Coordinates of C-alpha atoms and ligand atoms in Angstrom, one line a residue:
M1 CA 120.3 40.5 88.7
I2 CA 120.7 36.7 87.3
A3 CA 123.8 38.3 85.1
A4 CA 125.0 39.4 88.4
A5 CA 124.7 35.8 89.7
L6 CA 126.6 34.1 87.0
N7 CA 129.6 36.7 87.1
V8 CA 129.9 36.2 91.3
S9 CA 129.9 32.4 90.7
I10 CA 131.9 32.0 87.7
P11 CA 135.3 33.5 86.6
A12 CA 135.9 35.0 82.8
Q13 CA 137.8 31.7 82.4
A14 CA 133.7 30.9 81.6
E15 CA 134.6 32.0 78.5
N16 CA 136.8 29.0 77.5
D17 CA 135.7 26.1 76.6
L18 CA 139.5 24.1 76.8
P19 CA 140.3 24.2 80.1
P20 CA 142.5 26.6 81.7
V21 CA 144.3 24.6 83.8
G22 CA 144.0 20.8 84.5
R23 CA 141.7 18.4 83.3
S24 CA 138.1 17.0 83.9
R25 CA 137.6 14.2 86.4
F26 CA 136.0 12.0 83.0
D27 CA 139.5 12.6 81.2
Q28 CA 141.3 11.5 84.2
L29 CA 139.1 8.7 84.8
I30 CA 139.8 7.6 81.3
G31 CA 143.4 8.0 80.8
H32 CA 144.7 6.7 77.6
A33 CA 142.6 4.1 76.9
P34 CA 139.5 4.3 74.5
V35 CA 136.1 5.2 76.5
P36 CA 134.7 1.8 77.7
Y37 CA 131.9 0.2 75.2
P38 CA 129.3 -0.2 75.4
F39 CA 127.8 1.8 78.1
S40 CA 127.2 -0.9 80.9
R41 CA 131.0 -1.3 81.0
L42 CA 131.6 2.4 81.2
L43 CA 128.8 1.9 83.7
H44 CA 130.8 -0.6 85.2
T45 CA 134.0 0.6 85.6
I46 CA 133.0 4.0 86.9
D47 CA 130.9 1.8 89.7
R48 CA 134.0 -0.3 90.5
Q49 CA 135.7 3.1 91.9
M50 CA 133.5 3.3 94.5
L51 CA 132.1 1.3 98.1
T52 CA 128.5 0.3 97.3
D53 CA 126.2 2.3 100.0
A54 CA 124.8 0.6 103.0
G55 CA 121.5 1.0 101.6
G56 CA 122.3 -1.5 98.9
L57 CA 121.9 1.5 96.0
P58 CA 124.9 1.1 93.3
P59 CA 126.9 4.4 93.7
L60 CA 126.5 5.0 90.4
K61 CA 122.8 6.6 90.0
V62 CA 121.3 6.0 87.2
T63 CA 118.3 6.8 85.0
L64 CA 116.2 6.9 82.1
I65 CA 114.8 9.8 80.3
P66 CA 113.1 9.1 77.4
L67 CA 111.4 12.5 76.2
G68 CA 113.1 15.2 78.0
R69 CA 114.7 18.2 77.1
S70 CA 118.1 18.1 77.2
L71 CA 120.1 18.7 73.7
Q72 CA 119.6 14.9 73.1
R73 CA 115.9 15.0 73.2
E74 CA 115.5 14.0 69.5
A75 CA 117.8 11.4 68.9
G76 CA 115.8 8.9 69.7
A77 CA 113.2 9.9 67.6
P78 CA 110.8 8.3 66.8
D79 CA 111.3 5.1 68.9
Y80 CA 111.6 7.6 72.2
F81 CA 110.7 4.8 74.6
H82 CA 113.1 2.2 72.7
F83 CA 115.8 4.5 73.1
P84 CA 115.4 6.9 76.1
R85 CA 118.7 9.4 77.6
V86 CA 120.5 7.6 80.2
I87 CA 121.6 10.0 83.1
A88 CA 124.3 9.3 85.4
A89 CA 125.6 10.5 88.6
A90 CA 128.7 9.4 90.4
D91 CA 127.4 9.7 94.0
G92 CA 129.2 7.2 96.4
I93 CA 132.6 7.4 98.5
S94 CA 135.5 6.4 96.4
K95 CA 137.3 3.4 97.6
P96 CA 140.6 4.3 99.1
G97 CA 143.5 5.8 96.9
I98 CA 140.9 6.8 94.0
P99 CA 140.3 10.7 94.1
P100 CA 136.8 11.6 95.1
L101 CA 134.3 11.0 92.3
K102 CA 131.2 12.0 94.4
D103 CA 129.3 14.7 92.8
R104 CA 131.8 15.3 90.8
L105 CA 130.7 13.4 88.0
F106 CA 127.3 13.5 85.5
L107 CA 126.7 11.9 82.3
G108 CA 123.8 12.0 79.3
F109 CA 124.0 8.9 77.3
H110 CA 122.3 8.2 74.1
E111 CA 122.5 5.2 72.0
K112 CA 121.0 6.4 68.6
G113 CA 122.6 9.5 68.9
A114 CA 126.5 7.8 69.7
V115 CA 127.1 10.4 72.3
I116 CA 127.8 10.7 75.7
E117 CA 127.4 13.9 77.3
V118 CA 129.8 15.0 80.5
I119 CA 130.3 17.1 83.4
S120 CA 132.9 16.9 85.6
Y121 CA 134.7 19.0 88.0
N122 CA 138.5 19.9 86.9
D123 CA 140.0 20.5 90.8
A124 CA 142.5 22.5 89.5
A125 CA 140.4 25.0 87.7
G126 CA 138.2 24.6 90.5
R127 CA 135.0 24.5 87.7
F128 CA 132.8 21.8 85.8
E129 CA 133.7 20.8 82.7
F130 CA 131.6 20.6 79.8
Q131 CA 132.5 17.4 77.2
V132 CA 130.7 15.3 74.8
V133 CA 131.7 11.8 73.5
R134 CA 131.1 11.1 69.9
N135 CA 131.5 8.1 67.9
Y136 CA 130.4 6.0 70.7
Q137 CA 129.0 2.8 68.8
Q138 CA 130.2 -0.3 67.7
G139 CA 132.7 -0.6 65.9
K140 CA 133.7 3.3 65.8
T141 CA 136.5 4.7 68.6
P142 CA 135.0 6.9 70.8
Q143 CA 136.5 10.5 70.9
V144 CA 136.4 12.9 73.3
F145 CA 136.0 16.7 73.0
Y146 CA 135.4 19.5 74.5
A147 CA 131.9 21.2 74.1
R148 CA 131.0 24.6 73.1
R149 CA 130.8 25.8 76.4
S150 CA 128.9 28.8 75.8
L151 CA 125.9 26.2 74.3
C152 CA 125.6 23.9 77.4
L153 CA 125.5 27.1 79.4
A154 CA 122.8 28.4 77.9
C155 CA 120.4 25.7 79.7
H156 CA 123.1 24.5 82.8
Q157 CA 122.9 28.1 83.7
N158 CA 125.1 27.6 86.8
A159 CA 128.1 26.2 85.1
A160 CA 127.2 22.9 86.7
P161 CA 124.5 19.7 86.5
I162 CA 120.7 20.7 86.6
F163 CA 117.7 18.4 87.1
A164 CA 113.7 18.6 87.5
R165 CA 112.3 19.0 90.5
P166 CA 110.0 16.3 92.2
L167 CA 108.3 14.5 91.2
W168 CA 110.6 14.0 88.0
D169 CA 107.5 12.9 86.2
E170 CA 110.5 12.6 82.9
T171 CA 111.9 9.4 84.6
P172 CA 110.4 6.0 85.7
A173 CA 109.5 7.9 88.9
N174 CA 106.1 8.5 86.8
P175 CA 104.0 5.4 87.0
A176 CA 103.5 5.8 83.3
I177 CA 106.7 5.9 82.1
A178 CA 108.2 2.9 83.6
A179 CA 105.1 1.2 82.5
R180 CA 105.8 2.3 78.7
L181 CA 110.1 1.7 79.2
K182 CA 109.1 -1.8 80.4
Q183 CA 106.7 -2.4 77.4
M184 CA 109.6 -2.1 75.0
R185 CA 112.7 -3.5 76.3
L186 CA 113.6 -5.8 78.5
D187 CA 117.1 -4.5 79.7
F188 CA 118.5 -1.1 78.9
Y189 CA 121.8 -1.2 79.9
G190 CA 121.7 -2.8 83.1
V191 CA 119.4 0.1 84.3
K192 CA 116.8 -0.7 87.1
L193 CA 113.8 0.8 86.7
S194 CA 113.1 2.0 90.6
G195 CA 111.0 4.4 91.6
T196 CA 111.4 8.2 93.3
D197 CA 114.7 6.7 95.0
I198 CA 116.9 7.0 92.0
A199 CA 115.8 10.2 90.9
Y200 CA 116.0 11.6 94.4
F201 CA 119.6 10.8 94.5
I202 CA 120.3 12.5 91.2
D203 CA 118.3 15.6 91.8
T204 CA 120.6 15.8 95.6
A205 CA 123.6 15.2 94.0
T206 CA 123.2 18.0 91.4
D207 CA 122.0 20.6 94.2
R208 CA 125.0 19.9 95.8
A209 CA 127.2 20.0 92.7
N210 CA 125.7 23.4 91.9
L211 CA 127.5 24.8 95.4
F212 CA 130.9 23.8 94.2
P213 CA 131.5 27.3 92.6
V214 CA 129.9 29.3 95.6
W215 CA 132.5 27.4 98.3
Q216 CA 135.1 28.5 95.2
V217 CA 133.5 31.9 95.4
L218 CA 133.6 32.0 99.3
W219 CA 137.2 30.5 99.2
Q220 CA 138.8 32.9 96.8
Q221 CA 137.4 36.0 96.4
G222 CA 135.7 36.0 99.7
C223 CA 138.7 35.1 101.7
G224 CA 140.5 37.7 99.7
A225 CA 144.4 38.0 98.6
G226 CA 147.3 39.0 100.9
E227 CA 148.3 37.1 104.3
A228 CA 144.2 37.8 105.7
G229 CA 143.0 35.8 102.6
D230 CA 145.7 32.9 103.4
R231 CA 144.8 32.3 107.1
C232 CA 141.1 32.6 106.5
R233 CA 141.5 29.6 103.9
L234 CA 143.5 27.5 106.5
E235 CA 141.0 28.5 108.9
A236 CA 138.1 27.5 106.7
F237 CA 140.2 24.0 105.7
A238 CA 141.3 23.4 109.8
A239 CA 137.1 23.5 109.5
A240 CA 136.1 21.3 106.8
L241 CA 138.9 18.8 108.7
D242 CA 137.5 19.2 112.0
Y243 CA 134.1 18.5 110.6
A244 CA 135.3 15.3 108.2
R245 CA 137.0 13.1 110.9
H246 CA 135.2 14.8 113.7
G247 CA 131.5 15.8 112.7
T248 CA 132.4 18.8 114.5
L249 CA 130.7 22.3 113.1
P250 CA 132.3 25.2 113.1
A251 CA 131.9 27.3 115.8
P252 CA 130.2 31.0 115.2
N253 CA 133.6 33.1 115.4
I254 CA 135.6 32.1 112.9
L255 CA 136.2 33.1 109.6
L256 CA 135.7 36.7 110.6
T257 CA 137.5 37.8 106.9
L258 CA 134.7 36.5 105.3
D259 CA 132.6 38.2 107.5
R260 CA 134.4 41.5 107.1
S261 CA 134.9 41.3 103.2
W262 CA 131.2 39.8 102.3
K263 CA 130.1 44.2 102.6
T264 CA 132.9 44.8 100.1
H265 CA 132.0 42.6 97.5
W266 CA 128.2 41.4 97.9
P267 CA 126.5 44.5 99.5
R268 CA 123.1 43.5 97.9
G269 CA 123.5 39.5 99.0
L270 CA 125.3 36.8 97.2
A271 CA 122.9 35.1 94.8
I272 CA 123.6 31.0 94.4
P273 CA 122.6 29.7 91.3
N274 CA 119.8 27.8 90.3
P275 CA 120.0 23.8 89.7
D276 CA 116.2 23.4 89.2
L277 CA 114.2 22.8 86.1
P278 CA 110.6 22.7 86.8
N279 CA 108.9 18.9 87.1
R280 CA 107.6 18.7 83.8
D281 CA 105.3 15.3 82.6
P282 CA 106.0 14.7 79.3
L283 CA 102.8 12.8 79.0
A284 CA 100.9 15.9 79.5
A285 CA 98.6 17.0 77.1
L286 CA 100.0 20.4 76.5
P287 CA 103.0 21.3 76.2
D288 CA 103.9 24.2 79.0
A289 CA 106.2 27.4 77.8
S290 CA 107.6 27.5 81.5
H291 CA 109.2 24.6 81.8
D292 CA 111.8 25.4 78.6
P293 CA 115.2 24.7 80.1
L294 CA 116.3 27.9 78.3
L295 CA 114.4 30.1 80.6
L296 CA 116.8 31.9 82.9
R297 CA 116.2 30.8 86.3
P298 CA 116.2 33.2 89.1
P299 CA 118.1 32.4 91.8
L300 CA 117.6 29.7 94.4
E301 CA 118.0 32.1 97.3
T302 CA 120.1 35.3 98.0
W303 CA 122.4 34.7 101.0
K304 CA 122.8 38.3 103.1
A305 CA 125.4 36.7 105.4
P306 CA 128.0 34.3 104.7
D307 CA 126.5 30.6 106.1
K308 CA 129.7 29.4 107.6
T309 CA 128.5 26.5 108.6
A310 CA 127.5 25.4 105.0
F311 CA 130.5 26.8 103.7
V312 CA 132.7 24.2 105.8
V313 CA 130.4 21.4 105.3
G314 CA 130.3 21.9 101.7
L315 CA 134.3 21.7 101.8
A316 CA 134.3 19.0 103.9
G317 CA 132.3 16.9 100.9
M318 CA 134.4 17.8 98.1
L319 CA 137.5 15.8 100.1
D320 CA 138.4 12.4 100.4
V321 CA 136.9 10.5 103.4
H322 CA 139.6 8.1 103.8
A323 CA 142.6 10.7 103.4
A324 CA 140.9 12.6 106.0
Q325 CA 140.8 9.7 108.5
Q326 CA 144.5 8.8 107.9
L327 CA 144.9 12.1 109.8
K328 CA 143.7 10.3 113.0
A329 CA 144.2 12.7 115.7
A330 CA 146.5 14.3 115.0
D331 CA 147.0 17.8 115.8
L332 CA 147.6 19.9 112.5
T333 CA 147.9 23.4 114.0
A334 CA 151.8 23.1 113.0
P335 CA 151.5 21.8 110.0
L336 CA 149.2 23.7 108.2
E337 CA 150.7 27.0 109.3
R338 CA 154.2 25.4 107.5
L339 CA 151.9 24.9 104.2
R340 CA 150.8 28.3 104.1
V341 CA 154.2 30.0 104.7
R342 CA 155.2 27.6 101.5
G343 CA 152.1 29.3 99.8
A344 CA 149.4 26.5 99.8
F345 CA 146.2 28.4 101.0
S346 CA 147.0 31.7 98.6
V347 CA 144.1 32.8 95.9
L348 CA 144.1 29.1 93.7
P349 CA 140.8 27.3 93.7
F350 CA 139.9 24.7 96.5
R351 CA 141.5 21.5 95.7
H352 CA 141.0 18.1 98.0
A353 CA 144.6 17.7 96.6
L354 CA 145.5 19.9 99.8
L355 CA 145.0 16.7 101.8
D356 CA 147.6 15.0 100.2
D357 CA 149.7 18.0 100.8
L358 CA 149.0 17.9 104.4
L359 CA 149.5 14.6 104.8
A360 CA 152.9 14.3 102.8
E361 CA 153.7 17.1 105.4
L362 CA 153.0 14.4 108.3
G363 CA 155.1 12.3 106.7
K364 CA 152.6 9.7 105.1
P365 CA 153.1 10.8 101.8
R366 CA 150.4 8.9 99.4
R367 CA 151.0 7.4 96.0
T368 CA 149.5 9.6 93.9
R369 CA 149.0 8.7 90.1
L370 CA 149.9 10.9 88.0
A371 CA 148.4 9.6 84.4
S372 CA 149.5 11.2 81.0
L373 CA 147.0 12.1 79.2
P374 CA 146.3 12.4 75.7
S375 CA 146.0 16.3 74.7
A376 CA 142.7 18.0 75.2
R377 CA 140.8 18.7 72.3
M378 CA 138.0 21.2 71.6
E379 CA 134.5 21.3 69.2
P380 CA 136.5 22.5 66.1
A381 CA 136.0 25.9 64.9
S382 CA 134.6 26.3 61.5
A383 CA 137.2 27.0 58.8
A384 CA 137.2 31.0 58.6
V385 CA 134.3 31.0 55.9
D386 CA 133.9 34.3 53.8
A387 CA 130.3 35.0 54.8
G388 CA 128.2 37.2 52.6
P389 CA 126.3 40.3 54.1
L390 CA 123.3 37.9 54.4
V391 CA 125.3 35.2 56.5
A392 CA 127.4 37.3 58.3
P393 CA 124.8 38.4 61.6
F394 CA 123.7 35.2 62.2
R395 CA 127.3 34.4 61.9
T396 CA 128.0 36.6 64.4
H397 CA 125.3 36.4 66.7
C398 CA 124.5 32.3 66.2
A399 CA 127.4 30.6 65.6
S400 CA 128.9 29.5 69.2
C401 CA 126.0 27.4 69.1
H402 CA 124.9 26.9 65.6
D403 CA 127.8 26.3 64.0
T404 CA 129.1 22.9 65.3
T405 CA 129.3 19.0 64.3
L406 CA 126.5 18.0 66.8
P407 CA 122.6 18.0 65.0
H408 CA 121.2 19.6 68.1
P409 CA 120.5 22.3 67.9
P410 CA 120.3 22.4 64.7
N411 CA 123.8 23.0 62.8
F412 CA 122.5 25.4 60.4
L413 CA 125.9 27.4 59.9
H414 CA 128.0 24.4 59.7
G415 CA 129.2 23.3 55.9
R416 CA 129.0 24.3 52.9
S417 CA 125.1 24.5 52.6
V418 CA 124.7 27.6 54.9
D419 CA 122.7 29.1 52.4
A420 CA 120.5 26.5 52.0
N421 CA 120.3 25.7 55.2
L422 CA 118.8 29.8 56.1
D423 CA 116.1 29.1 53.5
H424 CA 115.1 26.2 55.3
C425 CA 115.0 27.3 58.7
A426 CA 113.7 30.7 57.7
E427 CA 110.5 30.7 59.5
R428 CA 111.7 29.1 63.0
I429 CA 114.5 31.5 62.8
F430 CA 112.3 34.1 62.3
V431 CA 109.7 33.0 64.8
R432 CA 112.7 32.9 67.4
L433 CA 114.2 36.1 66.8
S434 CA 111.1 37.5 67.0
M435 CA 110.0 36.2 70.3
A436 CA 112.5 39.1 72.0
G437 CA 109.8 41.3 71.4
I438 CA 107.0 39.4 73.1
P439 CA 106.5 40.0 76.2
E440 CA 107.5 36.7 78.5
A441 CA 104.3 34.8 79.6
S442 CA 103.0 35.2 75.5
R443 CA 105.9 33.6 74.2
S444 CA 105.5 29.9 73.0
K445 CA 109.0 29.3 73.0
P446 CA 112.1 30.9 74.4
P447 CA 113.8 33.9 72.3
M448 CA 117.3 32.8 70.3
P449 CA 119.9 34.0 70.9
P450 CA 119.0 32.5 74.9
A451 CA 118.7 34.9 77.4
A452 CA 122.0 33.2 79.4
A453 CA 123.7 34.0 75.7
L454 CA 122.8 37.9 76.3
A455 CA 123.4 37.7 79.7
S456 CA 127.1 36.1 79.8
R457 CA 128.1 39.0 77.0
G458 CA 126.3 41.9 79.5
I459 CA 123.7 42.6 76.6
D460 CA 119.8 44.1 78.3
P461 CA 117.1 41.8 77.0
A462 CA 115.3 44.7 76.8
H463 CA 118.4 46.6 74.7
W464 CA 118.4 43.5 72.9
A465 CA 114.4 43.7 71.4
I466 CA 114.7 47.1 70.1
S467 CA 118.4 46.8 68.8
P468 CA 119.7 47.2 65.2
E469 CA 121.1 44.3 64.9
L470 CA 118.0 42.2 66.3
D471 CA 116.4 44.7 63.1
V472 CA 119.1 43.3 60.9
L473 CA 118.9 39.8 61.7
K474 CA 114.7 39.5 61.1
R475 CA 115.1 41.6 58.2
L476 CA 117.2 39.0 56.8
A477 CA 115.1 36.0 58.0
A478 CA 112.1 37.4 56.4
S479 CA 113.7 38.2 53.1
R480 CA 114.0 33.9 52.9
L481 CA 110.4 33.9 54.0
R482 CA 109.5 33.1 49.8
G483 CA 106.9 35.8 50.4
Q484 CA 105.0 34.9 53.2
D485 CA 103.6 37.6 55.6
P486 CA 106.3 37.0 58.5
A487 CA 103.4 38.1 61.2
S488 CA 101.6 35.1 60.4
L489 CA 103.9 33.0 61.3
L490 CA 103.5 33.9 65.0
R491 CA 100.1 33.2 65.0
R492 CA 101.1 29.7 63.8
P493 CA 101.5 27.0 66.7
Y494 CA 105.3 26.2 66.8
A495 CA 105.1 22.7 65.6
Q496 CA 103.3 23.3 62.5
L497 CA 106.2 26.0 61.0
R498 CA 109.2 24.1 58.8
P499 CA 111.4 22.4 61.2
C500 CA 114.4 23.8 61.2
L501 CA 117.0 21.2 59.1
P502 CA 116.1 18.1 57.2
S503 CA 115.1 15.3 59.6
S504 CA 118.1 13.1 59.3
S505 CA 118.8 10.1 62.1
Y506 CA 120.9 12.4 64.8
A507 CA 123.9 10.2 64.5
E508 CA 124.3 10.3 60.8
R509 CA 123.8 14.4 61.2
A510 CA 126.7 14.5 63.7
R511 CA 129.2 15.5 61.5
Ligands
HEC1 C1 117.9 22.9 75.9 C2 118.9 23.2 77.1 C3 120.4 22.0 77.3 C4 121.6 22.3 77.0 C5 121.7 23.4 75.8 C6 122.5 21.4 77.5 N1 122.0 20.7 78.3 FE1 122.5 19.4 79.6 N2 120.8 18.7 79.9 C7 119.6 19.8 80.3 C8 118.3 18.9 81.0 C9 117.0 19.4 81.2 C10 119.3 18.4 81.6 C11 118.8 17.3 82.8 C12 117.8 16.5 82.3 C13 117.7 15.7 81.2 O1 118.8 15.0 80.9 O2 116.9 15.3 80.3 C14 120.5 17.7 81.7 C15 121.1 16.8 82.1 C16 122.9 16.9 81.3 C17 124.1 15.8 81.6 C18 123.3 14.7 82.9 C19 123.7 15.7 84.4 C20 123.0 16.6 84.8 O3 123.0 17.9 84.3 O4 121.2 16.4 85.1 C21 124.8 16.2 81.6 C22 126.1 15.0 81.5 C23 124.7 17.6 80.5 N3 123.3 18.0 80.3 C24 125.7 17.8 79.3 C25 125.7 18.8 78.5 C26 126.3 18.8 77.9 C27 128.1 18.7 77.8 C28 126.0 20.4 77.0 C29 126.7 21.0 76.4 C30 127.3 20.4 74.7 C31 124.8 20.3 77.7 N4 124.6 19.5 78.8 C32 123.9 21.7 77.1 C33 119.3 21.0 79.1 C34 120.1 21.2 78.5
HEC2 C1 123.9 30.0 73.6 C2 123.4 28.9 72.6 C3 122.9 29.5 71.5 C4 122.8 30.7 70.8 C5 123.9 32.1 70.5 C6 121.8 31.0 69.4 N1 120.9 29.7 69.6 FE1 119.5 29.1 68.7 N2 119.5 27.8 69.8 C7 120.3 27.1 71.0 C8 119.3 26.1 71.8 C9 120.1 25.5 72.5 C10 118.5 25.6 70.8 C11 117.7 24.1 71.1 C12 116.7 24.5 72.0 C13 115.7 25.2 71.6 O1 115.5 24.7 70.4 O2 114.7 25.5 72.2 C14 118.2 26.3 69.7 C15 117.0 26.7 68.9 C16 117.2 27.2 67.7 C17 116.1 27.1 66.7 C18 115.5 26.4 66.7 C19 115.2 25.0 65.8 C20 113.9 24.2 66.0 O3 114.5 23.2 65.7 O4 112.9 24.3 66.2 C21 116.3 28.2 65.8 C22 115.7 28.3 65.0 C23 117.6 29.2 66.5 N3 118.0 28.2 67.3 C24 117.6 30.2 66.2 C25 118.7 31.2 66.1 C26 119.3 32.4 65.6 C27 119.2 32.6 64.8 C28 120.3 32.6 66.4 C29 121.2 33.6 66.6 C30 120.4 35.0 66.5 C31 120.7 31.5 67.7 N4 119.7 30.5 67.8 C32 121.7 31.8 68.7 C33 121.1 27.8 71.6 C34 121.7 29.1 70.7

C-alpha cells in the first residue's frame, strides 16, 4: 500500500540524485558565494530574508537534538550534549522581492560532523532536493553536494521533511533535555532553548511541506493532460489567488475535471504520505524498536475524494504573498486565459513563478534576479571497482547507501579496504540481513536493505525474506564470522555486537 503511495506522489525522476530540471531553493539562496560560516551567520543570512512574525518569534525556527535518530546521531559522541544536532525550518513570509522560503528550506547541522544536511524545494522540478554541505568548518571551504536520494528516502519516505509527533521529547521541549544542555554550554549558535513552541512550529512546517508532493500530484495527474487539464489548472490557480488575496474559499462546484479523473487514477483512494515519527524520549530506560525512522510508515490517511478546499488553500500557501497582493482587485479572467493559450498551464509542476507570469501579463513585471549558479554536484560514485564474487552481491544491494563518502550509515563498501570492512561488520550485517525473516514485532532492529528501499524497487518484503539473493548475502556474511555460530548472534543484544566500523571521529571518516 505504501509502495503505491510513494509511486503516486513521487514521479519516476525520484531516481535522480541531481535535479532533473531547476535547482534547490538552498542553491538559489547561496548562489556563488561560499556557504556562510559559522552556522550562526548562515542562520542570520536566512532569517534576514523573511519578515519577523507578529508573535515576535524569529521566522527561522531552530531547535537542538542532542540524542536523535538522524544520520548525524553519532557525530557528537561521546559529548552529545555539548555537540547537539541543530534543526532549522524556514517558517516566515519572505520580504518583498524575495522568493518564498516558508516550508521550502530545512537544515540539520552538526558542528563536530562539520556537515549540514539540507532539504529544500525545487519549484521547476516540483520536488524537495536532498543535499549535504561538507567541510563545514573553520579554515575550510564548504562543499555542497546533492546526496544519495535513495539513502535519504529510506527515512524521509515522503520525499520531504519528517519530524516527531508531540511532545518532541528529543528536543529542549523535554525539560530534562533542556537542563542537560544548559549545564553544558552557555550558547549554542545563538539558539534559544525554548519549550514546546519552537518544536510545534517546526512540526507544522514539516506537515505542510509533506503535502507539497500531494498538491503536485493533484495539479499534474489529477487535472491531467489536454485542454481540459489546462483549464482545470487555470481554475485551481485562480481559486488559489482568490484565497490568497481575499481569503475566499473555493466554491464546491469547481474543478469538476478533478472529480472525473479521480475514479480512474485513484479508484482505491489517494494515500497521503506520512511525515510523523513517533515521539521518543531518548532518556528513557529502554530503547523502543517501534520508534525507528527506517520502519515503513503507513499513509497518514487515504483520500477517497479530492479535498478541493485543502488543495486550493495548499496552492495558495506556496505563493508569494506580496506578489499576490500586487494583483489588487484586478479582474484576472482575461489575463489568465491569455496565459493558458500560451501554454502556461500545461502539465508542469505548480510553480510560484506562475504569479510572476501573471503580473507580467498585467503589465507589472517584477524584477526577477536570474543568478547564475555553480554547477550541481552529486555525491561521487565509487570508481568502478572490480568486485569479486564475495563482494559483488553486497555492491548490488547495499552500495547505494553504504558506499558514500560520509561515515553514517557506515560506508563499509567505500574505498580500498572493503574486504576488511566486511569482516569487521560481519556480525551486524548478518543480524540486519536476518531481520527480514523475523516477524516485525520481534525485530530488535529494522532489516537491511530498509523497507523503503525494497518498496521503491517494487520488491515485496515477504518475497525478499525467502529470496535466493538474501540467502547468498547471509551465507557470505556468515562466512566472515570466523567460526561463530550465526544463530547465537541473533540472541545477543544488538548493541553488544561488534561495532560495524572502527570508531573514529565522524568528520575524520568523512572522506
Ligand atoms: C536513519 C534515518 C534518516 C536518514 C537515512 C536521513 N534522515 Fe534526515 N532526518 C531523520 C530524522 C529522524 C529527522 C528529524 C529529527 C532529527 O533531525 O533528529 C531528520 C531530519 C532532517 C532534516 C531537518 C528537517 C526535517 O526533516 O525535520 C534535514 C534537513 C535532513 N533530515 C536531511 C537529510 C538528508 C539530506 C538525508 C540524506 C543524506 C537524510 N536526512 C537521511 C532521519 C534520517
Ligand atoms: C536505502 C539505503 C540502504 C540500503 C540499500 C542498505 N542500507 Fe544498511 N543502513 C542504512 C541506514 C540509513 C543505516 C543506519 C540506520 C540504522 O543503523 O538503523 C544502515 C545501517 C546498516 C547496518 C548497521 C550498522 C551499525 O552500525 O549497526 C548494517 C550492518 C547495514 N546497514 C547493512 C546493510 C547491508 C548488508 C545492506 C545490503 C544488503 C544494506 N545495509 C543496504 C541504509 C541502507
